């Protein structure tokens, strides 16, 4: 075992529950549950895989204590005995891998939709969520009592199903947190008004859960140490609350942060937020209680968790998204194989944003196996083929890794001097250097499989005809789109990619055409150098959603240096020192611009596809070569193509 991680790998007890180490997989909603809220084989395989990777305690994703408390489409439930068999199967599978398992008891309150909850969302007060903006109904005192009892019965079911613990979800702006918050609780009865009254609901839940599970069963309570919103509760309030939770029956406190409307979504902080940024809140709570405290928030590197434990910030560390990116990261860390760990870069694209904004099940951009564990390991192909991969960007490299697992003979060609494709420029804006880590990791896997990327090799139909591969994966990516705007070939016009790679000089004032991620991140890159940009966008609404964590920070940083976005604005022509655009009302505006940066999308590099089709050569087109999109599509499609040959 690596001696540098001795704290992490020291066992701990929560009440009578012995945990093999200090690493926690915190609750993460996946969308893997069955439509009837029972546990699915997919969920079991996914969590058992994380247990196998070495984690000490797995806390399941949100589990509804009442159907009206469901916050996600396929959220699992524990409001009825019918859920016990599935939960039992899950607990057994996790136990078989040596980890402990806790069920997270959840009611979303106002943070849901009627279509999911099956009724109008309920809340302490009829104040709609600032993010979801759904009308909600104030709960009566009778309903409060019913739900307190529902938490207790759900906890009892968890115990019956063989779980080791429950976690009461009192964080992130869900129902108990809505009661705690002066922002969402405007009641004037015994459940609102004073701190004592706002805390009553959660304290009653904890006491009722304790009563139902008995004195020896571990009860964890998750809180947001600070709502981090105007008019919300703060860390001082949580310092006051934590000992009361312990008094009511909590055996451990899990200190998260934020609610749905917290600027920059600190509950699931993006790459823009410093690693370990929330540990000070755990440390503050730890000063007030004697039970174990769990710290969380952008802790992806076990060595950072180790430092936090050594400093006494917390007694256990939650590694959330890191469990999605690499289920084996703890075992690798224990063996000192830190460079073999595939790191979460806190992009949120494949996990929380996919779940919340695309209404799809969660996965990880960089781990195409996440959520597919139930399909089993990749098997060796019975008849290894000669496979050519055209392009060594994210899609090509991902395809090569999976085709190699199948045992095929792979040749991967890259026309450029360096592999990486668009990732090379995508990793240049502030906070995006993590992308390079993934690529370095992927290249290491290829090297280990004996695959060398052949650089400076532009694959042509002639080469394919001569080389006669059995299968071709076309992963040639996409090139910048250059529309026919008058003046676009002028001296002052440059590509965003060239700016980011330092190949193009930039003089202020700067106009960027296109407010998608490429345009916004190029503006951010320039903002970090103190150069403001005017971003001109045809669409009526900003393409980069400011409700996403990264989107929030991008907008903030661009504005801080005096940058701005002009929406509803169509570029008419580019002149020597300016850009002329037309607004929706038909008026024309001239924007001074010494440099005009193009970020207007991309066109697929798919010219080889027609040759492959005509020549009847088995092939698959993946990533941006199919349609320009994002890393998730490139990496997952590449993986699928490699796996399916
Ligand atoms: C500035 C910028 C920022 C971005 N940021 C993000 C982001 O934050 N998140 C996100 O999801 N997406 C982002 N993207 C998009 C993302 O980079 C692409 O979706 C992704 O790189 C596509 O991967 P790919 O492998 O399909 O293609 P590419 O990355 O384009 O790679 C294709 C490779 O094929 C090579 N090639 C082409 N033709 C041939 C040939 N005939 N023979 C041999 N080699 C060939 C190319 O040289 C290239 O290296 C960004 C893009 C840019 C430009
Ligand atoms: C996809 C996803 C789903 C989440 N669902 C839950 C949840 O069900 N319950 C919960 O308490 N927290 C949830 N969280 C928050 C995580 O438990 C964790 O606190 C957060 O991801 C920060 O930790 P990390 O930076 O280590 O990922 C979720 C996070 C993600 C990424
Ligand atoms: S999708 Fe991004 S944030 Fe989510 S787990 Fe993967 S790397 Fe981390």
XYZ file of C-alpha atoms and ligand atoms in Angstrom:
737
model
C 0.000 0.000 0.000
C 1.157 3.532 -0.741
C 2.269 4.970 2.647
C 1.402 8.473 1.468
C -2.299 7.600 1.765
C -2.334 6.100 5.240
C -5.202 8.274 6.497
C -7.531 7.411 3.626
C -6.942 3.712 4.069
C -7.534 3.721 7.822
C -10.880 2.105 8.758
C -13.516 4.140 10.605
C -16.726 3.498 12.496
C -19.981 5.394 12.132
C -22.114 4.255 15.047
C -21.660 0.457 14.825
C -20.952 0.461 11.072
C -17.307 -0.347 10.357
C -16.047 1.069 7.067
C -12.856 -0.288 5.502
C -11.485 3.153 4.621
C -12.316 6.849 4.663
C -13.419 7.130 1.032
C -17.086 7.765 0.334
C -18.941 7.653 -2.947
C -21.588 10.326 -2.322
C -25.103 10.161 -3.694
C -25.280 10.825 -7.414
C -28.546 10.561 -9.301
C -28.076 8.503 -12.448
C -31.418 7.874 -14.112
C -30.567 4.150 -14.118
C -33.571 3.141 -11.970
C -36.552 1.344 -13.479
C -39.508 3.497 -14.587
C -41.494 2.145 -11.598
C -38.740 3.391 -9.223
C -37.482 -0.087 -8.387
C -33.763 -0.826 -8.485
C -32.547 -2.011 -11.906
C -29.787 -4.461 -12.820
C -28.049 -1.514 -14.461
C -27.890 0.392 -11.169
C -26.678 -2.676 -9.313
C -23.878 -3.366 -11.808
C -22.802 0.291 -11.762
C -22.608 0.552 -7.969
C -21.058 -2.883 -7.475
C -18.332 -1.820 -9.919
C -17.581 1.240 -7.726
C -17.471 -0.975 -4.635
C -15.030 -3.258 -6.443
C -12.834 -0.218 -7.109
C -12.059 0.050 -3.410
C -14.346 2.709 -1.968
C -15.358 2.312 1.688
C -18.916 3.619 1.777
C -21.358 3.969 -1.092
C -24.295 6.285 -0.604
C -26.985 5.529 -3.162
C -28.425 8.235 -5.310
C -31.527 10.069 -4.119
C -34.254 7.631 -3.113
C -37.765 9.055 -2.811
C -39.542 8.579 0.516
C -42.825 9.558 -1.144
C -43.820 9.497 -4.832
C -44.492 13.229 -4.709
C -40.908 13.737 -3.564
C -39.359 12.360 -6.770
C -36.979 14.843 -8.349
C -35.781 12.752 -11.301
C -37.608 10.603 -13.836
C -36.163 7.218 -12.928
C -35.500 8.017 -9.263
C -35.565 4.918 -7.079
C -38.073 4.782 -4.231
C -38.532 3.422 -0.712
C -42.074 4.494 0.055
C -43.475 0.974 -0.082
C -42.409 -2.543 0.893
C -42.450 -3.492 -2.807
C -39.063 -1.761 -3.105
C -37.339 -3.963 -0.510
C -36.359 -6.926 -2.777
C -34.566 -4.688 -5.304
C -32.848 -2.699 -2.579
C -31.785 -5.960 -0.979
C -30.207 -7.182 -4.229
C -28.308 -3.904 -4.457
C -27.048 -4.060 -0.873
C -25.896 -7.662 -1.379
C -23.996 -6.781 -4.565
C -22.141 -3.925 -2.869
C -21.401 -6.022 0.222
C -19.966 -8.768 -1.980
C -17.264 -6.270 -3.010
C -16.444 -5.325 0.598
C -18.013 -1.852 0.747
C -20.771 -0.500 2.981
C -23.943 0.994 1.574
C -26.274 3.754 2.761
C -29.627 4.692 1.248
C -30.133 8.406 0.645
C -33.601 9.439 1.813
C -34.940 12.186 -0.408
C -37.866 14.465 -1.036
C -37.334 17.100 -3.716
C -39.989 19.520 -2.457
C -40.294 22.353 -4.970
C -37.220 21.268 -6.985
C -39.156 19.014 -9.348
C -41.803 19.024 -12.044
C -45.427 17.963 -11.793
C -44.760 15.387 -14.525
C -42.178 13.683 -12.309
C -43.826 14.111 -8.907
C -47.266 13.074 -10.223
C -48.812 16.116 -8.497
C -48.070 19.798 -8.034
C -44.709 20.065 -6.235
C -45.046 20.662 -2.492
C -42.916 22.985 -0.395
C -42.814 24.832 2.943
C -44.212 27.916 1.211
C -45.705 28.466 -2.241
C -42.527 30.114 -3.550
C -41.438 28.616 -6.889
C -37.873 27.436 -7.352
C -35.727 30.203 -8.840
C -34.317 27.699 -11.343
C -37.162 25.320 -12.241
C -39.794 28.021 -11.768
C -42.663 25.583 -11.093
C -45.716 26.624 -9.113
C -45.791 24.743 -5.794
C -48.192 24.139 -2.952
C -47.652 24.969 0.725
C -47.620 21.852 2.931
C -50.105 21.619 5.796
C -48.908 20.605 9.262
C -50.677 17.252 8.744
C -48.726 16.715 5.524
C -45.487 17.595 7.349
C -46.252 14.903 9.939
C -47.070 12.375 7.223
C -43.746 13.020 5.539
C -41.745 12.828 8.777
C -43.277 9.379 9.229
C -42.492 8.524 5.591
C -38.781 9.249 6.137
C -38.885 6.950 9.187
C -40.610 4.102 7.306
C -38.217 4.423 4.377
C -35.280 4.160 6.790
C -36.801 1.054 8.331
C -37.141 -0.483 4.855
C -33.478 0.292 4.136
C -32.533 -1.574 7.288
C -34.786 -4.509 6.350
C -33.209 -4.572 2.883
C -29.777 -5.094 4.417
C -28.405 -1.569 4.126
C -25.756 -0.492 6.633
C -26.940 3.091 6.989
C -29.235 5.805 5.727
C -28.402 9.352 4.773
C -31.098 11.977 5.272
C -30.736 14.418 2.394
C -30.975 17.794 4.067
C -28.855 19.629 1.477
C -28.942 21.160 -2.024
C -32.262 22.959 -1.722
C -34.460 19.856 -1.414
C -37.419 19.726 0.959
C -35.679 19.693 4.384
C -33.234 22.353 3.127
C -36.190 24.409 1.848
C -37.536 24.380 5.393
C -34.148 25.448 6.805
C -33.865 28.373 4.408
C -35.261 31.852 5.114
C -35.217 32.227 1.310
C -37.755 29.462 0.616
C -39.538 29.171 3.976
C -41.914 32.056 4.678
C -44.149 30.164 7.134
C -45.372 31.802 10.298
C -46.315 28.616 12.181
C -44.041 26.355 14.264
C -42.143 25.341 11.073
C -41.093 28.848 10.014
C -39.935 32.223 11.267
C -37.143 31.592 13.780
C -34.039 29.399 13.307
C -35.559 26.869 15.738
C -38.788 26.692 13.748
C -37.090 26.378 10.363
C -34.894 23.564 11.729
C -37.854 21.708 13.239
C -38.773 19.642 10.149
C -35.269 18.233 9.643
C -34.764 17.624 13.369
C -38.087 15.784 13.548
C -37.097 13.673 10.544
C -33.766 12.717 12.118
C -35.414 11.873 15.443
C -38.118 9.794 13.720
C -35.545 7.951 11.604
C -33.483 7.205 14.707
C -36.579 5.922 16.466
C -37.451 3.625 13.550
C -33.996 2.094 13.015
C -32.979 1.742 16.644
C -29.876 3.014 18.451
C -27.210 0.954 16.627
C -27.967 1.716 12.997
C -25.893 4.435 11.320
C -27.765 7.616 10.403
C -25.910 10.218 8.338
C -27.318 13.678 7.678
C -26.267 15.646 4.624
C -26.448 19.424 4.857
C -25.398 22.353 2.743
C -23.030 24.177 5.085
C -24.056 27.381 3.380
C -26.743 28.077 0.791
C -24.425 30.675 -0.770
C -27.338 32.771 -1.997
C -28.649 36.154 -0.912
C -31.155 35.747 1.967
C -30.174 32.094 2.406
C -28.756 30.547 5.578
C -24.995 30.658 6.098
C -22.274 28.652 7.776
C -23.004 30.209 11.171
C -26.495 28.786 11.004
C -25.093 25.345 10.122
C -22.654 25.556 13.044
C -25.658 26.101 15.260
C -27.640 23.317 13.540
C -25.030 20.524 13.456
C -24.934 19.740 17.214
C -28.738 19.769 17.234
C -28.765 17.166 14.446
C -26.432 15.014 16.503
C -28.713 15.501 19.508
C -31.652 14.305 17.400
C -29.808 11.116 16.389
C -27.291 11.857 13.598
C -24.135 9.711 13.677
C -22.271 11.646 10.988
C -22.611 14.956 9.144
C -21.884 15.242 5.434
C -21.073 18.866 4.637
C -21.927 19.913 1.097
C -22.757 23.435 -0.085
C -25.285 25.348 -2.136
C -28.792 25.012 -3.512
C -30.172 25.010 -7.062
C -29.918 28.793 -7.432
C -26.429 29.180 -5.970
C -24.416 31.128 -8.552
C -21.959 28.800 -10.281
C -23.780 25.678 -8.967
C -21.335 25.124 -6.090
C -23.074 21.864 -5.096
C -21.548 20.310 -8.226
C -18.785 22.791 -8.834
C -17.197 23.078 -12.244
C -13.571 23.274 -13.321
C -13.771 27.019 -12.639
C -13.848 26.411 -8.872
C -10.712 25.464 -6.970
C -10.213 21.827 -5.976
C -11.174 21.161 -2.365
C -12.859 24.589 -2.169
C -15.533 23.397 0.296
C -13.319 21.664 2.858
C -13.246 24.682 5.139
C -16.972 24.205 5.725
C -16.432 20.612 6.859
C -13.662 21.816 9.171
C -15.967 24.460 10.642
C -18.718 21.921 11.313
C -16.181 19.458 12.713
C -15.332 21.994 15.420
C -18.920 21.792 16.672
C -19.566 18.010 16.780
C -17.828 14.838 17.957
C -19.301 12.496 15.312
C -17.507 11.859 11.983
C -17.739 14.665 9.441
C -17.582 13.986 5.697
C -15.975 16.602 3.431
C -16.874 16.977 -0.252
C -16.438 19.236 -3.263
C -14.024 18.910 -6.154
C -11.817 16.361 -4.503
C -10.731 14.217 -7.419
C -7.183 13.353 -6.372
C -6.876 10.922 -3.443
C -3.733 12.792 -2.396
C -5.803 15.939 -1.858
C -8.264 13.902 0.214
C -5.358 12.515 2.195
C -4.064 16.013 2.963
C -7.517 17.087 4.132
C -7.749 14.094 6.463
C -4.226 14.687 7.759
C -5.057 18.345 8.477
C -8.205 17.275 10.290
C -10.586 19.064 7.921
C -12.829 16.009 7.907
C -12.974 12.356 9.031
C -14.044 10.972 5.658
C -13.807 12.268 2.101
C -16.456 12.087 -0.591
C -15.103 11.620 -4.082
C -18.167 12.204 -6.233
C -17.658 12.512 -9.961
C -14.215 10.909 -9.693
C -16.083 7.649 -9.091
C -17.790 8.076 -12.473
C -14.619 8.842 -14.400
C -12.535 6.021 -12.967
C -14.142 3.425 -10.687
C -10.696 1.970 -9.920
C -9.060 5.212 -8.812
C -8.783 4.182 -5.150
C -7.194 0.831 -5.854
C -4.793 2.536 -8.272
C -3.947 5.180 -5.653
C -3.374 2.520 -3.032
C -0.824 0.947 -5.360
C 0.804 4.345 -5.954
C -0.320 4.323 -9.621
C -1.497 7.936 -9.627
C -0.663 8.488 -13.305
C -2.939 5.609 -14.279
C -5.946 7.371 -12.813
C -8.338 8.878 -15.334
C -9.290 12.164 -13.720
C -12.624 13.916 -13.548
C -12.113 17.420 -14.921
C -15.362 18.841 -13.465
C -16.829 19.620 -16.898
C -20.305 18.376 -15.857
C -21.136 17.622 -19.505
C -21.652 13.867 -19.219
C -23.069 13.675 -15.719
C -25.193 16.341 -14.093
C -25.878 18.467 -17.154
C -26.852 15.426 -19.199
C -29.254 14.428 -16.438
C -30.705 17.852 -15.688
C -30.665 19.651 -19.028
C -30.831 16.815 -21.554
C -33.099 14.507 -19.472
C -30.829 11.536 -20.229
C -29.162 9.143 -17.817
C -25.835 10.217 -16.361
C -22.453 8.966 -17.529
C -18.974 10.469 -17.856
C -17.553 12.094 -20.976
C -14.246 10.311 -20.455
C -15.554 6.937 -19.317
C -17.848 5.397 -21.931
C -18.263 2.347 -19.656
C -19.973 4.403 -16.935
C -23.558 3.173 -16.873
C -22.804 0.295 -19.246
C -21.297 -2.032 -16.632
C -24.335 -4.320 -16.914
C -23.316 -5.123 -20.498
C -20.160 -6.837 -19.276
C -16.469 -6.411 -20.099
C -15.239 -6.011 -23.676
C -14.497 -9.482 -25.096
C -11.692 -10.414 -27.478
C -12.865 -10.689 -31.100
C -12.759 -14.270 -32.464
C -11.155 -13.055 -35.730
C -8.809 -10.064 -35.223
C -9.072 -7.599 -38.109
C -6.781 -5.034 -39.653
C -8.355 -1.768 -38.488
C -7.359 1.669 -39.713
C -8.308 4.714 -37.716
C -8.245 8.020 -39.561
C -7.607 10.894 -37.143
C -6.072 10.927 -33.671
C -8.420 13.376 -31.997
C -10.619 12.309 -29.061
C -12.832 10.066 -31.227
C -9.964 8.265 -32.966
C -8.006 7.693 -29.788
C -11.096 6.418 -27.980
C -11.879 4.066 -30.877
C -8.300 2.765 -30.817
C -8.446 2.020 -27.072
C -11.600 -0.074 -27.455
C -10.589 -1.795 -30.700
C -7.325 -2.727 -28.936
C -9.304 -4.326 -26.111
C -10.973 -6.465 -28.783
C -7.546 -7.624 -29.916
C -7.636 -6.086 -33.418
C -4.524 -4.979 -35.295
C -4.753 -1.223 -35.233
C -3.100 1.503 -37.187
C -3.978 5.074 -36.263
C -3.068 7.952 -38.563
C -2.932 11.661 -37.821
C -2.432 14.253 -40.542
C -1.196 16.897 -38.104
C 2.181 17.148 -36.378
C 0.583 16.508 -33.010
C -2.326 14.222 -32.160
C -5.242 15.643 -30.191
C -7.360 17.315 -32.841
C -9.477 20.152 -31.514
C -8.633 19.174 -27.958
C -5.334 21.005 -28.447
C -7.104 24.367 -28.758
C -10.022 23.394 -26.500
C -7.627 22.902 -23.587
C -6.185 26.433 -23.828
C -8.925 28.617 -22.270
C -8.783 29.159 -18.487
C -9.430 26.086 -16.295
C -9.563 23.676 -19.230
C -6.075 22.209 -18.922
C -7.642 19.052 -17.422
C -8.461 18.001 -20.988
C -4.751 17.539 -21.599
C -4.589 15.175 -18.636
C -7.217 12.969 -20.212
C -5.402 12.943 -23.518
C -2.090 12.097 -21.833
C -3.879 9.280 -19.999
C -5.409 7.986 -23.244
C -2.066 8.044 -25.042
C -0.525 6.095 -22.196
C -3.200 3.413 -22.665
C -2.403 3.226 -26.375
C 1.318 2.945 -25.678
C 0.628 0.155 -23.194
C -1.347 -1.638 -25.930
C 1.601 -1.210 -28.312
C -0.206 1.258 -30.584
C 1.811 4.105 -32.049
C 0.109 7.145 -33.553
C 1.512 7.745 -37.036
C 1.788 11.526 -37.329
C 1.955 13.671 -40.457
C -0.006 10.994 -42.332
C -2.943 12.386 -44.265
C -4.992 9.334 -45.177
C -6.184 9.362 -48.793
C -8.287 6.958 -50.890
C -5.065 5.789 -52.568
C -3.513 4.879 -49.217
C -6.618 2.935 -48.240
C -6.684 1.118 -51.585
C -3.057 0.162 -51.127
C -3.212 -0.704 -47.420
C -6.440 -2.764 -47.761
C -7.692 -2.495 -44.167
C -10.590 -4.793 -43.165
C -12.306 -1.938 -41.368
C -11.882 1.854 -41.285
C -12.964 4.155 -38.485
C -13.293 7.631 -39.890
C -12.539 10.031 -37.026
C -11.245 12.944 -39.077
C -13.094 15.574 -37.022
C -14.212 18.940 -38.261
C -12.717 22.149 -39.614
C -13.871 25.679 -38.857
C -16.875 26.864 -40.830
C -16.174 29.996 -42.845
C -19.437 31.445 -44.211
C -19.529 33.755 -47.219
C -19.637 37.054 -45.340
C -18.238 40.002 -47.323
C -14.769 40.852 -46.011
C -14.235 37.485 -44.266
C -10.924 36.960 -46.056
C -9.581 40.287 -44.756
C -6.267 40.719 -42.919
C -7.901 41.291 -39.532
C -9.921 38.036 -39.617
C -8.580 35.007 -37.726
C -9.857 31.611 -36.518
C -10.646 31.056 -32.835
C -8.554 27.876 -32.873
C -5.521 29.802 -34.143
C -5.931 32.445 -31.449
C -6.042 29.783 -28.724
C -3.005 27.989 -30.138
C -1.044 31.246 -30.275
C -0.837 31.060 -34.076
C -2.715 34.328 -34.639
C -1.957 37.743 -33.178
C -4.787 39.658 -31.562
C -5.085 43.436 -31.385
C -7.863 45.221 -29.490
C -10.656 46.063 -30.003
C -11.805 42.493 -30.597
C -15.053 41.249 -32.115
C -15.851 37.536 -31.893
C -18.443 36.131 -34.272
C -20.486 33.423 -32.526
C -21.386 33.085 -28.823
C -21.263 29.280 -28.610
C -18.699 27.670 -26.330
C -15.842 28.260 -28.773
C -16.623 31.979 -29.011
C -17.252 32.380 -25.294
C -14.137 30.498 -24.265
C -12.016 32.444 -26.715
C -13.409 35.616 -25.098
C -12.539 34.134 -21.705
C -9.009 33.330 -22.891
C -8.587 36.953 -23.977
C -10.270 38.229 -20.793
C -7.569 36.449 -18.779
C -5.082 38.634 -20.672
C -7.178 41.735 -19.880
C -8.621 42.038 -23.416
C -12.403 42.560 -23.587
C -14.387 41.155 -26.514
C -17.686 42.006 -28.132
C -19.359 38.735 -29.080
C -21.847 38.954 -31.927
C -24.517 36.257 -32.032
C -27.429 35.677 -34.405
C -29.565 33.793 -31.886
C -32.104 35.487 -29.649
C -30.912 33.689 -26.478
C -27.324 33.038 -25.374
C -26.259 29.596 -26.623
C -24.209 29.076 -23.439
C -26.636 28.491 -20.583
C -25.709 30.622 -17.550
C -27.509 28.092 -15.276
C -24.650 25.686 -15.906
C -21.712 26.173 -13.568
C -19.160 26.775 -16.334
C -21.600 28.984 -18.262
C -22.090 31.165 -15.195
C -18.356 31.676 -14.659
C -17.704 32.292 -18.365
C -20.302 35.057 -18.505
C -19.018 36.563 -15.271
C -15.364 36.678 -16.297
C -16.121 38.046 -19.771
C -18.238 40.849 -18.294
C -15.712 41.642 -15.578
C -13.194 42.908 -18.147
C -15.838 44.895 -20.027
C -16.820 42.288 -22.639
C -20.411 41.945 -23.842
C -22.648 39.781 -26.017
C -24.779 41.281 -28.789
C -27.712 38.881 -29.333
C -30.147 38.889 -32.243
C -27.364 40.331 -34.370
C -26.457 39.121 -37.858
C -23.101 40.111 -39.304
C -23.493 41.884 -42.663
C -19.874 42.579 -43.572
C -16.393 42.895 -42.160
C -14.523 46.104 -42.897
C -10.899 46.997 -42.308
C -11.345 48.147 -38.716
C -14.934 47.175 -37.937
C -17.772 44.686 -38.154
C -21.203 45.726 -39.347
C -24.168 43.759 -38.025
C -27.934 44.005 -38.275
C -30.180 43.813 -35.247
C -33.598 42.105 -35.170
C -35.320 45.499 -35.650
C -33.444 45.951 -38.947
C -31.080 48.655 -37.691
C -27.385 48.402 -38.541
C -24.576 48.840 -36.028
C -20.876 49.261 -36.671
C -18.613 47.738 -34.046
C -14.952 48.803 -34.056
C -12.719 45.722 -34.458
C -8.988 45.543 -35.095
C -9.301 41.751 -34.869
C -12.311 39.705 -35.912
C -12.309 36.156 -34.529
C -14.403 33.484 -36.223
C -16.227 31.038 -33.965
C -19.097 30.193 -36.273
C -19.190 26.426 -35.969
C -17.543 23.639 -37.885
C -18.019 21.437 -40.941
C -17.291 17.697 -40.880
C -14.146 16.305 -42.517
C -15.969 13.421 -44.171
C -14.655 13.402 -47.747
C -13.312 9.866 -47.323
C -16.759 8.558 -46.456
C -18.056 8.496 -50.040
C -14.920 6.617 -51.158
C -15.372 4.048 -48.371
C -19.028 3.589 -49.335
C -18.337 3.272 -53.059
C -15.525 0.806 -52.432
C -17.656 -1.303 -50.093
C -15.049 -1.033 -47.352
C -16.630 -1.713 -43.948
C -16.362 1.486 -41.958
C -17.839 3.640 -39.281
C -17.819 7.445 -39.068
C -17.575 8.845 -35.567
C -17.306 12.104 -33.644
C -17.208 15.445 -35.421
C -16.567 13.734 -38.765
C -20.178 12.531 -38.517
C -21.595 15.852 -37.274
C -19.621 18.453 -35.335
C -20.641 18.182 -31.693
C -18.765 17.696 -28.398
C -16.238 15.510 -26.608
C -18.924 13.231 -25.214
C -20.188 12.239 -28.640
C -16.653 11.900 -30.026
C -15.353 9.738 -27.183
C -18.474 7.599 -26.760
C -19.029 7.031 -30.481
C -15.350 6.184 -30.899
C -15.614 3.693 -28.050
C -18.746 2.112 -29.500
C -17.207 1.774 -32.956
C -14.055 0.187 -31.514
C -16.076 -2.150 -29.356
C -18.417 -3.266 -32.126
C -15.865 -4.350 -34.734
C -11.716 25.929 -29.153
C -12.563 24.727 -28.968
C -13.075 24.451 -27.725
C -13.878 23.337 -27.533
N -14.320 23.080 -26.287
C -15.098 22.016 -26.086
C -15.567 21.696 -24.791
O -15.252 22.362 -23.818
N -16.355 20.622 -24.642
C -16.702 19.848 -25.707
O -17.409 18.880 -25.509
N -16.277 20.100 -26.928
C -15.482 21.171 -27.154
N -15.033 21.418 -28.417
C -15.412 20.496 -29.501
C -14.514 19.257 -29.436
O -13.172 19.660 -29.414
C -14.801 18.348 -30.605
O -16.159 17.965 -30.594
C -13.929 17.091 -30.549
O -12.565 17.404 -30.540
C -14.230 16.173 -31.734
O -13.330 15.108 -31.693
P -12.986 14.294 -33.018
O -11.942 13.317 -32.643
O -14.242 13.807 -33.639
O -12.392 15.369 -34.035
P -11.102 16.319 -33.954
O -10.837 16.748 -32.569
O -11.332 17.357 -34.972
O -9.900 15.365 -34.414
C -9.843 14.891 -35.740
C -8.386 14.615 -36.085
O -8.335 13.989 -37.353
C -7.233 14.503 -38.090
N -7.475 14.272 -39.524
C -8.368 14.901 -40.312
N -8.338 14.366 -41.568
C -7.389 13.405 -41.554
C -6.891 12.496 -42.531
N -7.375 12.461 -43.757
N -5.898 11.663 -42.162
C -5.396 11.651 -40.925
N -5.843 12.493 -39.970
C -6.840 13.340 -40.266
C -7.209 15.954 -37.662
O -5.924 16.527 -37.895
C -7.550 15.860 -36.190
O -6.386 15.724 -35.398
C -14.197 22.513 -28.638
C -13.698 22.799 -29.898
C -12.868 23.880 -30.078
C -12.325 24.178 -31.429
C -24.716 13.388 -11.732
C -24.770 13.863 -10.303
C -25.879 13.574 -9.533
C -25.924 13.980 -8.209
N -26.983 13.576 -7.445
C -26.957 13.783 -6.121
C -27.900 13.155 -5.271
O -28.687 12.320 -5.716
N -27.868 13.444 -3.952
C -26.928 14.280 -3.423
O -26.926 14.496 -2.219
N -25.984 14.847 -4.204
C -25.955 14.604 -5.519
N -24.932 15.077 -6.293
C -23.830 15.821 -5.666
C -22.692 14.855 -5.287
O -23.086 13.997 -4.255
C -21.447 15.642 -4.828
O -21.755 16.327 -3.657
C -20.959 16.607 -5.881
O -20.824 15.955 -7.107
C -19.635 17.244 -5.483
O -18.655 16.285 -5.321
P -17.487 16.053 -6.443
O -16.918 17.393 -6.721
O -16.537 15.130 -5.765
O -18.161 15.464 -7.619
C -24.863 14.728 -7.645
C -23.766 15.027 -8.430
C -23.694 14.604 -9.745
C -22.474 14.893 -10.551
S -18.589 14.190 -17.233
Fe -17.005 15.649 -16.617
S -17.657 16.282 -14.564
Fe -18.857 14.504 -15.040
S -17.698 12.857 -14.128
Fe -16.990 13.008 -16.237
S -15.231 14.385 -16.208
Fe -16.297 14.588 -14.267
